[in-house]
Amino acid sequence: MNMTLTRRYRFAASHRLHADALSEEENRKLYGKCNNPFGHGHDYVLEVTVEGVPDASGQIADRAALDGVVREQVLSRLDHMNLNQDLPEFQTRVPTTENLATWIEKMLLERWDLRARLARLRIAETDRNAFELETAK
Ligand code: NI
C-alpha cells in the first residue's frame, strides 16, 4: 500500500522581488514591500513528501538518505544566502517562493536516488503564506 512520509527542514534566506523588465513603479505595484531595494529575509520551512510502499524494514524511505539529498542539493545552497545574488538561477528569474519551489524540485530530482517517489514540496515563507508543488507522477 502506498504511503507518504513528510520531513520538515528550515533555512533562512533573503531576497528582493524585482523584475528588471518593469519600471520602478510597476515593480512596487506588483510586489509591494517585497520590492524594497535592500531586500528582506524569511525563515522558510520546507516540507518534502515522498511516496512509496514500505520495504522489508517497514519504511518507505531511508530518512538519512532523504536528509542527505535535501541538505546537499538544497539547504547547503540556500541557507543564509541572498537568493538574488548567490544563486545563478535568480539572477534572471524573480525569487518568488513559487519559483523557489520549482528550483528545489529540479535540484532534488537531479540527484534523486531514493526508491520512494518525490511527491510534494511545501514551502512556508511566512505564517500566512505557504506554497505547494505536486510533482508529476
Ligand atoms: Ni519576501
mmCIF file of C-alpha atoms and ligand atoms in Angstrom:
data_model
loop_
_atom_site.group_PDB
_atom_site.id
_atom_site.type_symbol
_atom_site.label_atom_id
_atom_site.label_comp_id
_atom_site.label_asym_id
_atom_site.label_seq_id
_atom_site.Cartn_x
_atom_site.Cartn_y
_atom_site.Cartn_z
ATOM 1 C CA MET A 1 0.000 0.000 0.000
ATOM 2 C CA ASN A 2 1.309 3.444 -0.934
ATOM 3 C CA MET A 3 2.050 5.773 1.946
ATOM 4 C CA THR A 4 3.728 9.141 2.315
ATOM 5 C CA LEU A 5 6.465 10.417 4.576
ATOM 6 C CA THR A 6 6.969 14.136 5.140
ATOM 7 C CA ARG A 7 10.179 15.584 6.552
ATOM 8 C CA ARG A 8 10.458 19.216 7.636
ATOM 9 C CA TYR A 9 13.540 21.408 7.181
ATOM 10 C CA ARG A 10 14.297 25.062 7.841
ATOM 11 C CA PHE A 11 16.508 27.602 6.160
ATOM 12 C CA ALA A 12 16.943 31.360 6.340
ATOM 13 C CA ALA A 13 17.455 33.402 3.195
ATOM 14 C CA SER A 14 16.953 36.916 1.913
ATOM 15 C CA HIS A 15 15.562 38.159 -1.366
ATOM 16 C CA ARG A 16 14.134 41.068 -3.272
ATOM 17 C CA LEU A 17 11.253 40.678 -5.707
ATOM 18 C CA HIS A 18 12.041 42.838 -8.696
ATOM 19 C CA ALA A 19 11.582 42.306 -12.441
ATOM 20 C CA ASP A 20 14.181 44.163 -14.499
ATOM 21 C CA ALA A 21 11.802 44.428 -17.448
ATOM 22 C CA LEU A 22 9.346 46.536 -15.441
ATOM 23 C CA SER A 23 9.581 50.129 -14.256
ATOM 24 C CA GLU A 24 10.230 51.033 -10.618
ATOM 25 C CA GLU A 25 6.575 51.973 -10.230
ATOM 26 C CA GLU A 26 5.289 48.767 -11.839
ATOM 27 C CA ASN A 27 7.584 46.724 -9.597
ATOM 28 C CA ARG A 28 6.293 48.495 -6.482
ATOM 29 C CA LYS A 29 2.725 47.910 -7.554
ATOM 30 C CA LEU A 30 3.309 44.238 -8.387
ATOM 31 C CA TYR A 31 5.470 43.162 -5.450
ATOM 32 C CA GLY A 32 4.612 45.730 -2.757
ATOM 33 C CA LYS A 33 7.056 45.912 0.130
ATOM 34 C CA CYS A 34 8.818 42.787 -1.148
ATOM 35 C CA ASN A 35 10.248 45.166 -3.782
ATOM 36 C CA ASN A 36 12.090 47.303 -1.170
ATOM 37 C CA PRO A 37 15.567 47.983 -2.612
ATOM 38 C CA PHE A 38 17.719 46.296 0.014
ATOM 39 C CA GLY A 39 15.753 43.070 0.353
ATOM 40 C CA HIS A 40 14.453 41.264 3.423
ATOM 41 C CA GLY A 41 14.756 37.845 4.974
ATOM 42 C CA HIS A 42 12.493 34.898 5.627
ATOM 43 C CA ASP A 43 12.738 31.847 7.842
ATOM 44 C CA TYR A 44 11.481 29.344 5.317
ATOM 45 C CA VAL A 45 10.045 25.989 6.324
ATOM 46 C CA LEU A 46 10.424 23.356 3.636
ATOM 47 C CA GLU A 47 8.453 20.118 3.780
ATOM 48 C CA VAL A 48 9.450 17.302 1.474
ATOM 49 C CA THR A 49 6.937 14.486 0.968
ATOM 50 C CA VAL A 50 7.901 11.162 -0.540
ATOM 51 C CA GLU A 51 5.529 8.412 -1.547
ATOM 52 C CA GLY A 52 6.112 4.693 -1.729
ATOM 53 C CA VAL A 53 5.486 1.266 -0.340
ATOM 54 C CA PRO A 54 7.182 0.208 2.910
ATOM 55 C CA ASP A 55 10.036 -2.229 2.322
ATOM 56 C CA ALA A 56 11.084 -5.198 4.461
ATOM 57 C CA SER A 57 12.396 -2.763 7.089
ATOM 58 C CA GLY A 58 8.883 -1.340 7.363
ATOM 59 C CA GLN A 59 9.923 2.041 5.955
ATOM 60 C CA ILE A 60 9.033 3.995 2.824
ATOM 61 C CA ALA A 61 12.369 5.778 2.659
ATOM 62 C CA ASP A 62 15.729 5.877 4.398
ATOM 63 C CA ARG A 63 15.441 9.103 6.361
ATOM 64 C CA ALA A 64 19.212 9.642 6.398
ATOM 65 C CA ALA A 65 19.341 9.331 2.601
ATOM 66 C CA LEU A 66 16.453 11.781 2.239
ATOM 67 C CA ASP A 67 18.050 14.252 4.659
ATOM 68 C CA GLY A 68 21.330 13.893 2.772
ATOM 69 C CA VAL A 69 19.926 14.762 -0.644
ATOM 70 C CA VAL A 70 17.906 17.676 0.755
ATOM 71 C CA ARG A 71 20.938 19.009 2.607
ATOM 72 C CA GLU A 72 23.383 18.664 -0.262
ATOM 73 C CA GLN A 73 21.159 19.790 -3.108
ATOM 74 C CA VAL A 74 19.035 22.422 -1.395
ATOM 75 C CA LEU A 75 19.841 23.561 2.141
ATOM 76 C CA SER A 76 23.578 23.983 1.595
ATOM 77 C CA ARG A 77 22.818 26.240 -1.387
ATOM 78 C CA LEU A 78 20.075 28.312 0.257
ATOM 79 C CA ASP A 79 20.716 28.657 3.970
ATOM 80 C CA HIS A 80 21.911 32.154 4.935
ATOM 81 C CA MET A 81 22.133 33.146 1.285
ATOM 82 C CA ASN A 82 20.838 36.086 -0.659
ATOM 83 C CA LEU A 83 18.733 34.368 -3.306
ATOM 84 C CA ASN A 84 19.133 37.150 -5.874
ATOM 85 C CA GLN A 85 22.890 37.379 -5.594
ATOM 86 C CA ASP A 86 24.117 33.961 -4.507
ATOM 87 C CA LEU A 87 22.097 31.752 -6.868
ATOM 88 C CA PRO A 88 22.714 31.977 -10.624
ATOM 89 C CA GLU A 89 19.104 30.867 -11.204
ATOM 90 C CA PHE A 90 17.723 34.030 -9.616
ATOM 91 C CA GLN A 91 19.915 36.463 -11.447
ATOM 92 C CA THR A 92 17.444 36.141 -14.293
ATOM 93 C CA ARG A 93 14.272 34.926 -12.535
ATOM 94 C CA VAL A 94 12.444 36.666 -9.714
ATOM 95 C CA PRO A 95 12.948 34.671 -6.473
ATOM 96 C CA THR A 96 9.302 34.311 -5.581
ATOM 97 C CA THR A 97 8.564 31.269 -3.465
ATOM 98 C CA GLU A 98 6.753 29.745 -6.441
ATOM 99 C CA ASN A 99 9.964 29.968 -8.482
ATOM 100 C CA LEU A 100 11.969 28.749 -5.500
ATOM 101 C CA ALA A 101 9.749 25.647 -5.240
ATOM 102 C CA THR A 102 10.343 24.841 -8.916
ATOM 103 C CA TRP A 103 14.097 25.250 -8.422
ATOM 104 C CA ILE A 104 14.092 22.992 -5.351
ATOM 105 C CA GLU A 105 12.198 20.287 -7.271
ATOM 106 C CA LYS A 106 14.747 20.449 -10.100
ATOM 107 C CA MET A 107 17.694 20.286 -7.704
ATOM 108 C CA LEU A 108 16.274 17.298 -5.822
ATOM 109 C CA LEU A 109 15.435 15.345 -8.967
ATOM 110 C CA GLU A 110 18.967 15.883 -10.336
ATOM 111 C CA ARG A 111 20.351 13.652 -7.584
ATOM 112 C CA TRP A 112 17.289 11.636 -6.540
ATOM 113 C CA ASP A 113 18.320 8.051 -5.835
ATOM 114 C CA LEU A 114 15.638 7.091 -3.327
ATOM 115 C CA ARG A 115 13.296 4.218 -4.049
ATOM 116 C CA ALA A 116 10.354 6.384 -2.951
ATOM 117 C CA ARG A 117 8.973 8.976 -5.352
ATOM 118 C CA LEU A 118 9.263 12.695 -4.662
ATOM 119 C CA ALA A 119 5.570 13.521 -4.333
ATOM 120 C CA ARG A 120 5.198 17.042 -2.958
ATOM 121 C CA LEU A 121 7.061 20.101 -1.771
ATOM 122 C CA ARG A 122 5.582 22.648 0.571
ATOM 123 C CA ILE A 123 7.350 25.881 1.426
ATOM 124 C CA ALA A 124 6.063 28.216 4.097
ATOM 125 C CA GLU A 125 7.518 31.674 3.573
ATOM 126 C CA THR A 126 5.681 33.308 6.491
ATOM 127 C CA ASP A 127 2.947 32.257 8.879
ATOM 128 C CA ARG A 128 0.463 33.467 6.287
ATOM 129 C CA ASN A 129 1.966 32.198 3.024
ATOM 130 C CA ALA A 130 2.662 28.614 2.055
ATOM 131 C CA PHE A 131 3.129 27.160 -1.415
ATOM 132 C CA GLU A 132 2.702 23.560 -2.513
ATOM 133 C CA LEU A 133 4.075 21.864 -5.571
ATOM 134 C CA GLU A 134 2.838 18.413 -6.576
ATOM 135 C CA THR A 135 5.473 16.670 -8.640
ATOM 136 C CA ALA A 136 4.444 14.856 -11.813
ATOM 137 C CA LYS A 137 3.625 11.160 -11.379
HETATM 138 NI NI NI B 1 9.782 38.129 0.740
#
